[in-house]
Short mmCIF file of C-alpha atoms and ligand atoms in Angstrom, two decimals:
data_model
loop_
_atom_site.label_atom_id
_atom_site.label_comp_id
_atom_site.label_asym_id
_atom_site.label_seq_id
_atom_site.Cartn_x
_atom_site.Cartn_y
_atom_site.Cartn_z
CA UNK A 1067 52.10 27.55 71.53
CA UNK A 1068 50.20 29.57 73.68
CA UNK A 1069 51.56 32.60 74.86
CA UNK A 1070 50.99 34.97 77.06
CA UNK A 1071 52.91 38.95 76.49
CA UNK A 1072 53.13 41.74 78.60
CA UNK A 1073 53.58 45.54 76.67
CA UNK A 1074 53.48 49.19 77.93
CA UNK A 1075 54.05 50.67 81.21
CA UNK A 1076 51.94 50.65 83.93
CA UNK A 1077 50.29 54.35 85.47
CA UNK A 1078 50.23 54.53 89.64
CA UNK A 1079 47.30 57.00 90.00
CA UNK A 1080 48.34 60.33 92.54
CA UNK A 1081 44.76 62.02 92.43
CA UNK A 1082 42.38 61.65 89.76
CA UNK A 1083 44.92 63.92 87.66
CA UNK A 1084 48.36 62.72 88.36
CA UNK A 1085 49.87 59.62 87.72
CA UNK A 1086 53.72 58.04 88.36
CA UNK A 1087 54.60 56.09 84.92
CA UNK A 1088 57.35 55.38 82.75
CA UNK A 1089 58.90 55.78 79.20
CA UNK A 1090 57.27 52.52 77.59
CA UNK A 1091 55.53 52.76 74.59
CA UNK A 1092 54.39 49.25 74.52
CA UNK A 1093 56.29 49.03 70.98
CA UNK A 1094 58.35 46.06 71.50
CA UNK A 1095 55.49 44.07 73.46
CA UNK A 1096 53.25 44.43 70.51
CA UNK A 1097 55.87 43.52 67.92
CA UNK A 1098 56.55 40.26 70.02
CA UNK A 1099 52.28 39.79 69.80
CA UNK A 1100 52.30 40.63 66.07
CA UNK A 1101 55.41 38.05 64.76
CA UNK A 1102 54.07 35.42 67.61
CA UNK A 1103 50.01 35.71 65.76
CA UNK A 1104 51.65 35.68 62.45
CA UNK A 1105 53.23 32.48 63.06
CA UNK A 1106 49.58 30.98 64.03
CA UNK A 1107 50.51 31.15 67.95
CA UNK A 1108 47.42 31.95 70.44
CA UNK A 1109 48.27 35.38 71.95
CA UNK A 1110 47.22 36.39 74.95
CA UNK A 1111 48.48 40.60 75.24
CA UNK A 1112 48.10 42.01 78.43
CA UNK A 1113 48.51 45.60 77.76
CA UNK A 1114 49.14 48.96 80.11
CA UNK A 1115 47.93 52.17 78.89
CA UNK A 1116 49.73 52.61 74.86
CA UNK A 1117 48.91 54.47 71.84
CA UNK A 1118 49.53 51.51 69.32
CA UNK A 1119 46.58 49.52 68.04
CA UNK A 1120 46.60 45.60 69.13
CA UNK A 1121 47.87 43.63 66.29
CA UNK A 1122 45.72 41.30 64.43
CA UNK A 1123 44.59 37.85 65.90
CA UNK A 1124 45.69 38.69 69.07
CA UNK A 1125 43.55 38.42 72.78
CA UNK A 1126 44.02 42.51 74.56
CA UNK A 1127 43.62 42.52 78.14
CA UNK A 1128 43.90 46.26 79.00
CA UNK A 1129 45.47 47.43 82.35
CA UNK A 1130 46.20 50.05 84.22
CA UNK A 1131 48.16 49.54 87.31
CA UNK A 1132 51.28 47.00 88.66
CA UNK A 1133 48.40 44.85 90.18
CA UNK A 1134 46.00 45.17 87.72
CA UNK A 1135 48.27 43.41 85.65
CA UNK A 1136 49.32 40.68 88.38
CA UNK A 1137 45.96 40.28 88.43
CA UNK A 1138 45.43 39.24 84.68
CA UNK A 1139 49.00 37.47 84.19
CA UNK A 1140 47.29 35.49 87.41
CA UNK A 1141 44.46 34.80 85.64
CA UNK A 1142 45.98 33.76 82.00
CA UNK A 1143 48.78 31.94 83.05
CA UNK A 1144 47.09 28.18 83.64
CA UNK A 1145 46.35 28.18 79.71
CA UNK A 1146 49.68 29.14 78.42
CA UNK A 1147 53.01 27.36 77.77
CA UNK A 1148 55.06 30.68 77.74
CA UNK A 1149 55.02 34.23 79.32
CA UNK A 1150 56.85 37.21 78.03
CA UNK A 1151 57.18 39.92 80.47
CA UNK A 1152 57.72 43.08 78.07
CA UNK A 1153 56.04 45.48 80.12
CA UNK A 1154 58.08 48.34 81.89
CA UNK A 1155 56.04 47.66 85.44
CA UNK A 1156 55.59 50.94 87.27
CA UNK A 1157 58.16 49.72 90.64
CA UNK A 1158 56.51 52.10 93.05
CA UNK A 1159 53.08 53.74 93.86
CA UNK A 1160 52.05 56.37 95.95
CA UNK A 1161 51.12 54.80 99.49
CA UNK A 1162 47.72 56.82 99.12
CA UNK A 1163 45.81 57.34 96.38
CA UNK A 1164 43.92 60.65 96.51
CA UNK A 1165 40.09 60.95 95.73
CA UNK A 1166 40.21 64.85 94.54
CA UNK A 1167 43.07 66.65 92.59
CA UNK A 1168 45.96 67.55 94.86
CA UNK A 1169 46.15 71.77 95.04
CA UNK A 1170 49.37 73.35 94.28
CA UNK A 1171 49.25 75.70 97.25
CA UNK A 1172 47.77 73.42 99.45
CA UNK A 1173 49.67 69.68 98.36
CA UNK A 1174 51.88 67.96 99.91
CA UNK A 1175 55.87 68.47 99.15
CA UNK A 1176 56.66 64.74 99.20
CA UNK A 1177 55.02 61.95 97.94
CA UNK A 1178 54.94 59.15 100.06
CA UNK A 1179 55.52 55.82 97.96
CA UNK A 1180 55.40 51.93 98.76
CA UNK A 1181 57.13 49.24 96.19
CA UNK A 1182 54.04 47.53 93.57
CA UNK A 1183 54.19 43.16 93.30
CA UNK A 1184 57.22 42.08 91.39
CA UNK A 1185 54.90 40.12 89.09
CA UNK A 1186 57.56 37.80 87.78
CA UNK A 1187 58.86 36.74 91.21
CA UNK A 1188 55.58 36.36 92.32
CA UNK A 1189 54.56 34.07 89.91
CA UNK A 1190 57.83 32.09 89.79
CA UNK A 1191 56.65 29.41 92.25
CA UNK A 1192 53.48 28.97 89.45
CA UNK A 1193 55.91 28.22 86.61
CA UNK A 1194 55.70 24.78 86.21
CA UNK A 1195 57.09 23.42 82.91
CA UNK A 1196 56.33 27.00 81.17
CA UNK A 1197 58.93 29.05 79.90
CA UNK A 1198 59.27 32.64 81.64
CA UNK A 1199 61.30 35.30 79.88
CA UNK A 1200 61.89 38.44 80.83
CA UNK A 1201 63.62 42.16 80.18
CA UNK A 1202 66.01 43.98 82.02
CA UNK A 1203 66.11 47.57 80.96
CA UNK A 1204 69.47 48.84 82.37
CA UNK A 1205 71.73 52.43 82.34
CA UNK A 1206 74.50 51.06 83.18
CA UNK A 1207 76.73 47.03 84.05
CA UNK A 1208 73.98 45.75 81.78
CA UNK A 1209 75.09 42.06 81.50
CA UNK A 1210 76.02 41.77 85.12
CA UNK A 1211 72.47 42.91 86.35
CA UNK A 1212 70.50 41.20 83.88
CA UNK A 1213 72.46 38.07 84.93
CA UNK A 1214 71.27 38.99 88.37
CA UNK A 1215 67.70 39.70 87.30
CA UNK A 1216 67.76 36.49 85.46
CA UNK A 1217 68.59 34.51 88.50
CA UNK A 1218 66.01 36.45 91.16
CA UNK A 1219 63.27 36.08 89.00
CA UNK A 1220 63.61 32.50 88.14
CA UNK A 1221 63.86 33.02 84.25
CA UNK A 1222 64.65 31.03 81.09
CA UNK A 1223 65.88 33.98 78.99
CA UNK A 1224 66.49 37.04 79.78
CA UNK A 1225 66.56 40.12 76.96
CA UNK A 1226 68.88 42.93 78.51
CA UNK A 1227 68.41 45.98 76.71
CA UNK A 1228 70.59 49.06 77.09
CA UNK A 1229 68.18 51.73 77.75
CA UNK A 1230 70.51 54.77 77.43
CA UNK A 1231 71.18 54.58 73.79
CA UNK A 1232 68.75 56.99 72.20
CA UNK A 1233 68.25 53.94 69.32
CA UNK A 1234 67.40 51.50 71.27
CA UNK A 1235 65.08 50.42 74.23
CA UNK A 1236 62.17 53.34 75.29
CA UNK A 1237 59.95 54.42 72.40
CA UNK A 1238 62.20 53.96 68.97
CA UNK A 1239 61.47 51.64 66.50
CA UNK A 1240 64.64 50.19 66.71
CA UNK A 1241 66.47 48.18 69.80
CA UNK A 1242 70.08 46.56 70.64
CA UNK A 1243 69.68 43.35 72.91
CA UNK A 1244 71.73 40.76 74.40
CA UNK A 1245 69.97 37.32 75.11
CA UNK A 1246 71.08 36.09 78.19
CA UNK A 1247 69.95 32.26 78.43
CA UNK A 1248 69.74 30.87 82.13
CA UNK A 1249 71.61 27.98 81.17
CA UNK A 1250 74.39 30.43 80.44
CA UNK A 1251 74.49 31.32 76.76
CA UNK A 1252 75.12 34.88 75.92
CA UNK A 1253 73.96 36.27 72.25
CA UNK A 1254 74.74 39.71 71.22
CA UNK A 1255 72.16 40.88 68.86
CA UNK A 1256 72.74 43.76 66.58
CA UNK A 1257 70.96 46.81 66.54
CA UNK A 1258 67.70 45.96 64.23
CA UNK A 1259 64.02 46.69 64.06
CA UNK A 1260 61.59 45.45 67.03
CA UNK A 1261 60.18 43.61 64.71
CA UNK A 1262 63.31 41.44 63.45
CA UNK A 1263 63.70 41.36 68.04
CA UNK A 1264 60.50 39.87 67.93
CA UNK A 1265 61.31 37.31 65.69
CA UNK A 1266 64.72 36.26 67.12
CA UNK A 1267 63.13 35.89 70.76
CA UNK A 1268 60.48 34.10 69.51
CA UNK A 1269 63.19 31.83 67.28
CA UNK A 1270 64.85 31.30 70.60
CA UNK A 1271 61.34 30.36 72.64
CA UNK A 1272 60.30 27.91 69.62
CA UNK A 1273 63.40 26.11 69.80
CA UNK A 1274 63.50 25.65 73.32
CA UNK A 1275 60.12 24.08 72.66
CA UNK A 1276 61.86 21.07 70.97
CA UNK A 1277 65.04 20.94 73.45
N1 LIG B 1743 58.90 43.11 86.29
C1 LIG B 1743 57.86 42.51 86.98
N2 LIG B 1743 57.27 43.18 88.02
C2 LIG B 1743 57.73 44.38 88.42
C3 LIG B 1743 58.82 44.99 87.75
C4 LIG B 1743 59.38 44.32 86.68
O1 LIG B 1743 57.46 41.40 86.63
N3 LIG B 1743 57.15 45.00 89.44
C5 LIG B 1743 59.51 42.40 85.15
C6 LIG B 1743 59.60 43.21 83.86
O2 LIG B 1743 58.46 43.03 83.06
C7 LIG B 1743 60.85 42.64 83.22
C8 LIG B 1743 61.72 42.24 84.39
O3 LIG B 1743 60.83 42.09 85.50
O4 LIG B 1743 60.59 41.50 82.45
C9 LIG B 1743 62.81 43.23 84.74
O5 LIG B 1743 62.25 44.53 84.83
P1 LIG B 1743 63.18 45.80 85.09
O6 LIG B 1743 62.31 47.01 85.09
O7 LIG B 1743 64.36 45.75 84.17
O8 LIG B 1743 63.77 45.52 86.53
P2 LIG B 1743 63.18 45.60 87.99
O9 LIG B 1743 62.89 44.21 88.46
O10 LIG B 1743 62.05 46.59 88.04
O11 LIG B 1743 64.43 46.13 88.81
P3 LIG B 1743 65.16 47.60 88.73
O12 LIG B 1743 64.05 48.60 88.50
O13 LIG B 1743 65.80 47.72 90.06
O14 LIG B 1743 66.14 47.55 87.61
#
């Protein structure tokens, strides 16, 4: 298959300093992009800004921003047959973006912000016969807002990950996900290595190839 994978956050520039981001280390993206290479898939990884080096075999598009990355899924999506939204998408951005470094006595108290594209349901009407799955990172009523998420964004599976647990979800090695299919099946995956994640979602996606 071909596949196209999101990893990493994305960085909202404040001044040429500052930035709004989040937690993501990119880690589970690139394990999906890894196990999907290794078993002789074309990978497409659409990356924000990580320290982890792209796996083998594997196509890097680096980003930076929300729509820097709308921009490439945009572009990438007509030659694959599956995208995998990993990436922790910055939601918000400051409404300006300053051209010289903001001085503390000088700076402005609040920061004025405006929502970034929700790339998946922007692309949904672009789907076609592909298969979209997504993440819902969650603090709390995980399966109940996944669900929802699941639903908006018009998706085939849907990984909710509990973000709270300090061994799984932001920056560990490790991660505890339910997959949440949109035809209703629920799977409760134990807690295991990204890696062994990788694999299962990608078991999932392979055999919803031949359904
Ligand atoms: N996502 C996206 N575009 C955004 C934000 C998120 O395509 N601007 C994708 C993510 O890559 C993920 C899914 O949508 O696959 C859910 O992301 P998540 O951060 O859990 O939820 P949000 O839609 O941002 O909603 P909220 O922050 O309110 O939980």
């Amino acid at each position: 298959m071909r596949i196209l994978i999101t990893a990493g956050p994305t960085r909202e520039m404040i001044d040429p300093v500052r930035f709004l981001s989040n937690r993501s280390s990119g880690k589970m993206g690139y394990a999906l992009a890894r196990v999907a290479a290794r078993r002789g898939h074309v990978v497409t990884l659409i990356s924000g800004p990580v320290a982890l080096r792209p796996p083998p075999k594997v196509s890097l598009v680096a980003v930076m921003t929300a729509d820097e990355m709308l921009s490439a899924v945009k572009r990438y999506l007509s030659r694959c047959d599956a995208l995998i939204m990993a990436a922790a998408v910055a939601d918000w951005r400051p409404r300006r973006v300053r051209a010289q470094k903001i001085k503390k006595t000088t700076g402005p108290k609040v920061l004025r912000l405006e929502p970034t594209a929700d790339i998946l349901k922007t692309l949904r009407t672009k789907k076609g016969r592909r298969v979209f799955i997504g993440f819902a990172a969650e603090t709390e009523r995980m399966l109940v807002r996944a669900r929802r998420k699941l639903a908006e964004k018009g998706l085939d599976l849907i990984v909710a990950n509990d973000v709270s647990r300090p061994d799984a979800g932001f920056e560990v090695d490790t991660n505890q996900v339910t997959l949440m299919e949109a035809s209703g099946g629920v799977r409760v995956l134990p807690l295991m290595t990204k890696m062994k994640v990788a694999a299962r979602i990608l078991d999932w996606l392979e055999a919803s190839e031949r359904r």
